[in-house]
PDB file of C-alpha atoms in Angstrom:
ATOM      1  CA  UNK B1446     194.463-125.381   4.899  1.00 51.00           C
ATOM      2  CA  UNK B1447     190.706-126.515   5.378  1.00 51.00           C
ATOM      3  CA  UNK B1448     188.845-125.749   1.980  1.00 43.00           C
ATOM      4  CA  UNK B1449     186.253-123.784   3.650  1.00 45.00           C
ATOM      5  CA  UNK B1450     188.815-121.080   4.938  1.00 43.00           C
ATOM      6  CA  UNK B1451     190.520-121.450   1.492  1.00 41.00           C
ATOM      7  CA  UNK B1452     187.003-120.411  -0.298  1.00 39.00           C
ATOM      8  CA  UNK B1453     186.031-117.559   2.634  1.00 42.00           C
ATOM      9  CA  UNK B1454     189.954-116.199   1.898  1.00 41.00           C
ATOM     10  CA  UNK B1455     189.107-116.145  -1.751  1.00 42.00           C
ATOM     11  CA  UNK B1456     185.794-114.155  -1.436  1.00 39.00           C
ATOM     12  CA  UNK B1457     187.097-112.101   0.924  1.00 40.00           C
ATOM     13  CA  UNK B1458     189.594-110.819  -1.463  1.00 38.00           C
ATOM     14  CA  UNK B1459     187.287-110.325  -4.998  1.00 38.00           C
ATOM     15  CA  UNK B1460     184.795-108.233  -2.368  1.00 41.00           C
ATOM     16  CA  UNK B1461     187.098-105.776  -1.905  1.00 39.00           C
ATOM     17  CA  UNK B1462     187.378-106.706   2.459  1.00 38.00           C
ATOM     18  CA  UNK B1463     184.552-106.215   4.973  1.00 36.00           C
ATOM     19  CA  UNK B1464     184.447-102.410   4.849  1.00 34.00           C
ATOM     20  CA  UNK B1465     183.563-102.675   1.372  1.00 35.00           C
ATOM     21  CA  UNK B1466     180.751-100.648   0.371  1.00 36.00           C
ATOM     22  CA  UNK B1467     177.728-101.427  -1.625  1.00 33.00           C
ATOM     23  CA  UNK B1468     177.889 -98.805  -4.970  1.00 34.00           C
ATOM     24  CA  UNK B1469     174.821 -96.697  -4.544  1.00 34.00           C
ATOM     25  CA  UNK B1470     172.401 -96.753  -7.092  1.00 36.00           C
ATOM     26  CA  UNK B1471     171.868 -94.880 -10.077  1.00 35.00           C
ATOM     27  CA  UNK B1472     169.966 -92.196  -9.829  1.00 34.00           C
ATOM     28  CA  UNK B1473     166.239 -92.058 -12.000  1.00 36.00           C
ATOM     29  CA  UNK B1474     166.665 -90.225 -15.389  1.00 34.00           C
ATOM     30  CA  UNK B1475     165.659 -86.439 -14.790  1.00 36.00           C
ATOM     31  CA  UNK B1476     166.428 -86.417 -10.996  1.00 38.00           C
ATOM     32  CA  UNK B1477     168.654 -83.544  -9.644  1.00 42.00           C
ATOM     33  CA  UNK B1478     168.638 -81.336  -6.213  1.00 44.00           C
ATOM     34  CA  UNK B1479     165.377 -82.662  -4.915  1.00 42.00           C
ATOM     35  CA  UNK B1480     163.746 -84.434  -7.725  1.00 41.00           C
ATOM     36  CA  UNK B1481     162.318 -86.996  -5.702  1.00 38.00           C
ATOM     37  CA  UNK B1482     160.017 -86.249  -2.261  1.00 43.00           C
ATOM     38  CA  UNK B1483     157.115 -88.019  -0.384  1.00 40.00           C
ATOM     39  CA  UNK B1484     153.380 -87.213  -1.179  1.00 42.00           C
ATOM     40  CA  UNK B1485     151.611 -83.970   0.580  1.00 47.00           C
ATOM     41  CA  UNK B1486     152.408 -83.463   3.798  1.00 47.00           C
ATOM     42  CA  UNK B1487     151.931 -81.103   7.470  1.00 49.00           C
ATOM     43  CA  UNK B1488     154.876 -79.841   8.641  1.00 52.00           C
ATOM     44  CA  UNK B1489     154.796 -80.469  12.296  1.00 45.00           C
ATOM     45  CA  UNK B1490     152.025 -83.468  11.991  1.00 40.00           C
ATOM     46  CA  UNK B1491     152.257 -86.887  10.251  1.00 33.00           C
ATOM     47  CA  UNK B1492     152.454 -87.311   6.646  1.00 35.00           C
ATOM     48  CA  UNK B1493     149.387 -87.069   4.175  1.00 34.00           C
ATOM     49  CA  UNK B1494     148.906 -90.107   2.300  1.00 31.00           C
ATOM     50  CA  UNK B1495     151.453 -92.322   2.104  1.00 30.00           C
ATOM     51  CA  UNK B1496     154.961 -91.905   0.881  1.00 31.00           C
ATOM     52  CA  UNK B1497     156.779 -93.144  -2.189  1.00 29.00           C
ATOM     53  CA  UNK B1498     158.573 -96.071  -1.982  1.00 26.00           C
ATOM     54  CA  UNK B1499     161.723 -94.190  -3.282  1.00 27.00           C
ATOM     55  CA  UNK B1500     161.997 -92.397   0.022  1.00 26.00           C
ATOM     56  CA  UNK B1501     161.089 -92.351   4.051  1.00 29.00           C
ATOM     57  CA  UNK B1502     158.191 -89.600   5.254  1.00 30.00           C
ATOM     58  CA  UNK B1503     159.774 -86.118   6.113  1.00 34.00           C
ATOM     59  CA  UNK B1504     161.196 -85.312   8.867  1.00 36.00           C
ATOM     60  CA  UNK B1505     158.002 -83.488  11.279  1.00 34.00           C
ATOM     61  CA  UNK B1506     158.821 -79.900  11.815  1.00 35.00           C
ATOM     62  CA  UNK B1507     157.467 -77.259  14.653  1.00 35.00           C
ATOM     63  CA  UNK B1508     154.576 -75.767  14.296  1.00 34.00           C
ATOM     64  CA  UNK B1509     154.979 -72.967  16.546  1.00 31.00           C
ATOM     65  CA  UNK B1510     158.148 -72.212  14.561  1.00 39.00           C
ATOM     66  CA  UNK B1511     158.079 -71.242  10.768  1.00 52.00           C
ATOM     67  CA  UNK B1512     161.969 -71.205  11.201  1.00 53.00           C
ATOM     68  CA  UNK B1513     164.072 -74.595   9.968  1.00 54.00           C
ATOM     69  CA  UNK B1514     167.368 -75.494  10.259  1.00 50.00           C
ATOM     70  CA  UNK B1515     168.618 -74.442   6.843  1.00 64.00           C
ATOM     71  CA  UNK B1516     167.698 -70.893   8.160  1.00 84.00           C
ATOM     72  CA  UNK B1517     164.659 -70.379   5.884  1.00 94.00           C
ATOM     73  CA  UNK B1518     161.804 -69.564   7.092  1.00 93.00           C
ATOM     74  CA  UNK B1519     158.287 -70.915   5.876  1.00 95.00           C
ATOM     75  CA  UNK B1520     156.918 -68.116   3.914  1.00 96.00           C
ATOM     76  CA  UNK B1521     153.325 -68.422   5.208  1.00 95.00           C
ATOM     77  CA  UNK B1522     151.907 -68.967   8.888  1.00 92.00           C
ATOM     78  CA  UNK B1523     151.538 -72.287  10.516  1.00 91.00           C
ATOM     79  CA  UNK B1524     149.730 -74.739  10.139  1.00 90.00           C
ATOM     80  CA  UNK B1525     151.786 -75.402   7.245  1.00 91.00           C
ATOM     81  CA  UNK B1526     150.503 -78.435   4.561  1.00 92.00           C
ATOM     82  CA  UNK B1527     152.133 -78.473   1.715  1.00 91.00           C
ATOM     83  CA  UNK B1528     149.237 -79.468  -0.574  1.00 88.00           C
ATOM     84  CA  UNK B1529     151.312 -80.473  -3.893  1.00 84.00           C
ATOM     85  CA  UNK B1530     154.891 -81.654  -4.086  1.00 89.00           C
ATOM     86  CA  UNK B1531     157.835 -80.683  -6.296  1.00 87.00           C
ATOM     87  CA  UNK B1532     157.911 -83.081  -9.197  1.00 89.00           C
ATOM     88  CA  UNK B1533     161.103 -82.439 -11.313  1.00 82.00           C
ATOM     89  CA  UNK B1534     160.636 -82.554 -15.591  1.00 81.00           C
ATOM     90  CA  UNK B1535     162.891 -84.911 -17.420  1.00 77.00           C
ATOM     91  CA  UNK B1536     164.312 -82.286 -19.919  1.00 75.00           C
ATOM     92  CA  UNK B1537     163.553 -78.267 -19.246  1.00 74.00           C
ATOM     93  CA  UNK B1538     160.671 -78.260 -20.990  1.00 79.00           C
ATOM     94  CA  UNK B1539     158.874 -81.209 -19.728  1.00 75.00           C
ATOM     95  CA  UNK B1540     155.707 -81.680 -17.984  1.00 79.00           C
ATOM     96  CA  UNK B1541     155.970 -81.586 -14.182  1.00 73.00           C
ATOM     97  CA  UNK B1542     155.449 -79.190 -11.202  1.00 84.00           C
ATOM     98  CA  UNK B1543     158.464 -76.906 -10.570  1.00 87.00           C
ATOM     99  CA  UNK B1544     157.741 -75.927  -7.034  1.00 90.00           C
ATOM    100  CA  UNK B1545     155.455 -76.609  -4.375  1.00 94.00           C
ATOM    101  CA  UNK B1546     151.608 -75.741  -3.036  1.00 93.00           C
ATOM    102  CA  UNK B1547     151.293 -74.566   0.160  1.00 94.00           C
ATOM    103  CA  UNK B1548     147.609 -73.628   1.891  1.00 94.00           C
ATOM    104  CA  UNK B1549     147.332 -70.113   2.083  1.00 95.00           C
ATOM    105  CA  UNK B1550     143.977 -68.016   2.290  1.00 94.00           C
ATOM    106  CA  UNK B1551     143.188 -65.312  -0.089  1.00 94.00           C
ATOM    107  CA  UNK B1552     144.101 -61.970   1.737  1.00 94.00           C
ATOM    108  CA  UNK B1553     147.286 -64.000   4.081  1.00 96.00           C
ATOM    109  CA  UNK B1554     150.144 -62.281   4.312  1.00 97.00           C
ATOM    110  CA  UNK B1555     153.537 -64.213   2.727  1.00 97.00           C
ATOM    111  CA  UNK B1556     156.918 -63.531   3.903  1.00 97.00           C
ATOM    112  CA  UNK B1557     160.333 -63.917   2.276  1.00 98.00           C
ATOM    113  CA  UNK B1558     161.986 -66.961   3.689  1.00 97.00           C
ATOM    114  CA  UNK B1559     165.530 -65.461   3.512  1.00 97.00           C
ATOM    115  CA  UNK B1560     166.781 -61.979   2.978  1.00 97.00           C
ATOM    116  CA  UNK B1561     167.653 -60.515  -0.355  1.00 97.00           C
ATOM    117  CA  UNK B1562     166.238 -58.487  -2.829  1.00 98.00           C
ATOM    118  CA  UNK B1563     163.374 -58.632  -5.320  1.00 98.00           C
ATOM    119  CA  UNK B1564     164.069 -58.763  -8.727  1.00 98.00           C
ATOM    120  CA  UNK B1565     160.644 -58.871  -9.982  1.00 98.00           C
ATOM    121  CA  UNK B1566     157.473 -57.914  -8.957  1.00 97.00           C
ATOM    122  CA  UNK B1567     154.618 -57.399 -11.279  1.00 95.00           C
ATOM    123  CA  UNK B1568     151.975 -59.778 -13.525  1.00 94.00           C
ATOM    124  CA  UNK B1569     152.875 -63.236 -15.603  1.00 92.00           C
ATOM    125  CA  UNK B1570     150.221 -64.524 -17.659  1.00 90.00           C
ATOM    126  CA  UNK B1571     147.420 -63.141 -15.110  1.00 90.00           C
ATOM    127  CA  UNK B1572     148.993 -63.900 -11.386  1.00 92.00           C
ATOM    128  CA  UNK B1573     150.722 -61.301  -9.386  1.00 95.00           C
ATOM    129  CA  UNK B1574     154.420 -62.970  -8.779  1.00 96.00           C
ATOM    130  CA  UNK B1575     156.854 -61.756  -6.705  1.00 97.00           C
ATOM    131  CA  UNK B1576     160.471 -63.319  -7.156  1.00 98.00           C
ATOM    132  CA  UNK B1577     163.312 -62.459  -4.795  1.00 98.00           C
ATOM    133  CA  UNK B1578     167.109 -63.094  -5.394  1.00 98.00           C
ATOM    134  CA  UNK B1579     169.056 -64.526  -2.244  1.00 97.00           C
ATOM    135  CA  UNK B1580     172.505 -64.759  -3.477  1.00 92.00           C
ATOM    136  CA  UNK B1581     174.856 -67.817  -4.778  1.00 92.00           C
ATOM    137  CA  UNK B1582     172.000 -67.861  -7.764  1.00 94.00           C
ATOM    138  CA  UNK B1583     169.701 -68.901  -5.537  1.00 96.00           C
ATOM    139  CA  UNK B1584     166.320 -66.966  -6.754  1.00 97.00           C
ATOM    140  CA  UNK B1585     162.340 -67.951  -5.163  1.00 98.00           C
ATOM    141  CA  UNK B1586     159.273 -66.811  -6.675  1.00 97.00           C
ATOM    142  CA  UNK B1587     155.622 -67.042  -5.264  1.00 97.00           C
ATOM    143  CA  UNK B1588     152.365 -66.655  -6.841  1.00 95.00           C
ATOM    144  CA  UNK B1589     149.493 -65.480  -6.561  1.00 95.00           C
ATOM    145  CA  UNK B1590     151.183 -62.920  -4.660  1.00 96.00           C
ATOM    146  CA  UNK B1591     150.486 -59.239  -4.727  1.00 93.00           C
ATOM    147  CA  UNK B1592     151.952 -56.363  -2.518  1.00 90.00           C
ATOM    148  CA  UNK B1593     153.693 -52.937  -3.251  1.00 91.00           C
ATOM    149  CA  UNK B1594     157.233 -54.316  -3.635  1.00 96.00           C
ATOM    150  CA  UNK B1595     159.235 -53.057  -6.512  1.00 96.00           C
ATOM    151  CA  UNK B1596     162.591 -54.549  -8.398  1.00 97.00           C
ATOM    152  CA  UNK B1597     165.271 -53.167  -6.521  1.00 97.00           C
ATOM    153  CA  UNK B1598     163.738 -53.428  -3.425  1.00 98.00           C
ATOM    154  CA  UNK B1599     165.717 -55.491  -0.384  1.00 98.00           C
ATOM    155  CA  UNK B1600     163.871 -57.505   2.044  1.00 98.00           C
ATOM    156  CA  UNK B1601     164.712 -59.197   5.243  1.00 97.00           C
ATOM    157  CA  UNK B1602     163.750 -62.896   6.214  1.00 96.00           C
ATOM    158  CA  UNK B1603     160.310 -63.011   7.798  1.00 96.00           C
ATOM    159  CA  UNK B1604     159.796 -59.380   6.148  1.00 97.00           C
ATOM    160  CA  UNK B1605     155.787 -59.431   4.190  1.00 97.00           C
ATOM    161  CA  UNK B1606     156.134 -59.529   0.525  1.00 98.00           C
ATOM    162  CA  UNK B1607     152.507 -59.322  -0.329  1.00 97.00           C
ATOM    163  CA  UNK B1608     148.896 -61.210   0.262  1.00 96.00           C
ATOM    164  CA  UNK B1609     147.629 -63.989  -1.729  1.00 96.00           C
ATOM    165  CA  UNK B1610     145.565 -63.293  -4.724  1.00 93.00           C
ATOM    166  CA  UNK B1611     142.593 -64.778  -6.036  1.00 86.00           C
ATOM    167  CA  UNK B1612     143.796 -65.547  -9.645  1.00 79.00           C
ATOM    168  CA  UNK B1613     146.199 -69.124  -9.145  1.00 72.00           C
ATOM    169  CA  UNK B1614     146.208 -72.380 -10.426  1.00 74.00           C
ATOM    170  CA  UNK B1615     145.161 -73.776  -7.481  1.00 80.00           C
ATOM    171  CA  UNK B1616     142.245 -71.877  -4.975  1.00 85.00           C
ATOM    172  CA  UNK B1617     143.618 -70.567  -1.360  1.00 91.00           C
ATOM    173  CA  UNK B1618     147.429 -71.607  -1.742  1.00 93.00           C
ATOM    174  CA  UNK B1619     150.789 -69.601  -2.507  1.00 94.00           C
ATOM    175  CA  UNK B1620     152.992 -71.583  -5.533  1.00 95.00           C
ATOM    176  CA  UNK B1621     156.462 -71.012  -4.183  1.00 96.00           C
ATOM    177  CA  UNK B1622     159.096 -72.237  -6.911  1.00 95.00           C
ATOM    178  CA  UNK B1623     163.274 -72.310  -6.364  1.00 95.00           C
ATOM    179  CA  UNK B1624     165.788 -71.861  -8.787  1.00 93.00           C
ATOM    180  CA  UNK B1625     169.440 -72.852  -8.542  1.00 94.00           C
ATOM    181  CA  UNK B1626     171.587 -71.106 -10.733  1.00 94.00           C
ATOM    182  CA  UNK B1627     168.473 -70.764 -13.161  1.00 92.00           C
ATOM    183  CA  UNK B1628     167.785 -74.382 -12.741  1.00 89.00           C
ATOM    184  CA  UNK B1629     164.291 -75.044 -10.669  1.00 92.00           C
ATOM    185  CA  UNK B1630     164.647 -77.410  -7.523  1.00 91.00           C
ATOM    186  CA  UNK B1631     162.854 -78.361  -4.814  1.00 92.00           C
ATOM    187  CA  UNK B1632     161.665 -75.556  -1.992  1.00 94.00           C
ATOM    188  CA  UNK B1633     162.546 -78.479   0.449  1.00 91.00           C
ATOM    189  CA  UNK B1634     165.654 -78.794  -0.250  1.00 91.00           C
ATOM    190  CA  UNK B1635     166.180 -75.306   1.514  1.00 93.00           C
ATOM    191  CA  UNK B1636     162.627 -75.499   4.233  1.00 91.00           C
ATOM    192  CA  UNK B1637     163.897 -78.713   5.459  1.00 83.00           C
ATOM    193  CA  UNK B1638     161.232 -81.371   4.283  1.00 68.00           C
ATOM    194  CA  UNK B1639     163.368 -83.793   2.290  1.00 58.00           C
ATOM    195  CA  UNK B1640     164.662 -87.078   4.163  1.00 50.00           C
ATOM    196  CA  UNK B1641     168.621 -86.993   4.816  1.00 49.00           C
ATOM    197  CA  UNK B1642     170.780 -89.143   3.393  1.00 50.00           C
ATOM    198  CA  UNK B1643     172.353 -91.245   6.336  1.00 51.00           C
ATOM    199  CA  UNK B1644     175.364 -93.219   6.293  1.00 57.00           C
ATOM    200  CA  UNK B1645     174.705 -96.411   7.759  1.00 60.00           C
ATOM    201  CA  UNK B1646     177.370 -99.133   9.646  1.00 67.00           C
ATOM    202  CA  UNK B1647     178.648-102.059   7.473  1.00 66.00           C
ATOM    203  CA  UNK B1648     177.595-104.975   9.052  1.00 60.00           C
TER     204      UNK B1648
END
């Protein structure tokens, strides 16, 4: 036998065969459900600024629908920029932004972006906050946020929840945060603005 077909027999074996796939990477230290996402960006427009390396833009979405596939809803009216991204802490109490911005004027209304009910709804250190609990420990809070909702109370998706408030840690936007089983992730994971993972041909 030739010793060129000898040595492509020979690396065809130790590769494990032509459908063998390429091990995925590990993933960064700290990164869970959403850890990672592109810069600022307008749902139904172009991306702000230009991604991160680590991932594409996301996907555009419809402005004249606050709806998204996941079947939540955006919690505030369109034009919808989401002004700063969900940056995930290494440990649980680490620096880092556990939710996301969204432009909002003082006085908009906010809606829920999925039924359930509201667990709390008073003041944290100054802000009106209004959480709501969805189900499979799925819980979303938004600040500054103040309305006439009380624990207990259920709410439908698209239902108002409040009006922005004045007193926020950043001026004329709504901090919405996600938790997972009491574990913060990103908003996006559930409003449809992280990339997919795609499964690509072996070549």
């Amino acid at each position: 036998m030739p010793l060129p077909v000898v040595l492509a027999l020979a690396l065809l074996l130790v590769g494990g065969g032509a459908a063998a796939a390429v091990p995925p990477a590990a993933p960064a230290r700290g990164a869970g459900i959403g850890s990672v996402e592109s810069e600022p960006f307008v749902a139904g427009g172009a991306a702000v600024g230009s991604p991160r390396s680590a991932v594409s833009a996301p996907p555009a979405h419809s402005s004249s629908s606050a709806s998204t596939a996941s079947g939540w809803a955006w919690p505030v009216s369109p034009p919808i920029r989401v002004r700063a991204p969900y940056r995930a802490p290494e440990h649980p109490y680490g620096p880092g932004h556990r939710g996301i911005d969204l432009d909002a004027a003082f006085g908009s209304e906010v809606r829920a972006p999925a039924s359930g009910v509201v667990s709390f709804a008073g003041m944290v250190a100054g802000r009106p906050v209004v959480s709501i609990t969805h189900g499979d420990g799925i819980v979303s809070s938004f600040e500054p946020v103040a309305g006439t909702l009380a624990a207990g109370d259920e709410v439908a998706a698209g239902a108002v929840i409040g009006t922005v408030g004045t007193v926020g840690h950043c001026e004329d936007c709504v901090h919405l945060g996600v938790r997972v089983d009491g574990v913060y992730v990103s908003p996006l994971v559930f409003l449809g603005g992280l990339p997919r993972a795609v499964l690509l041909p072996l070549e």
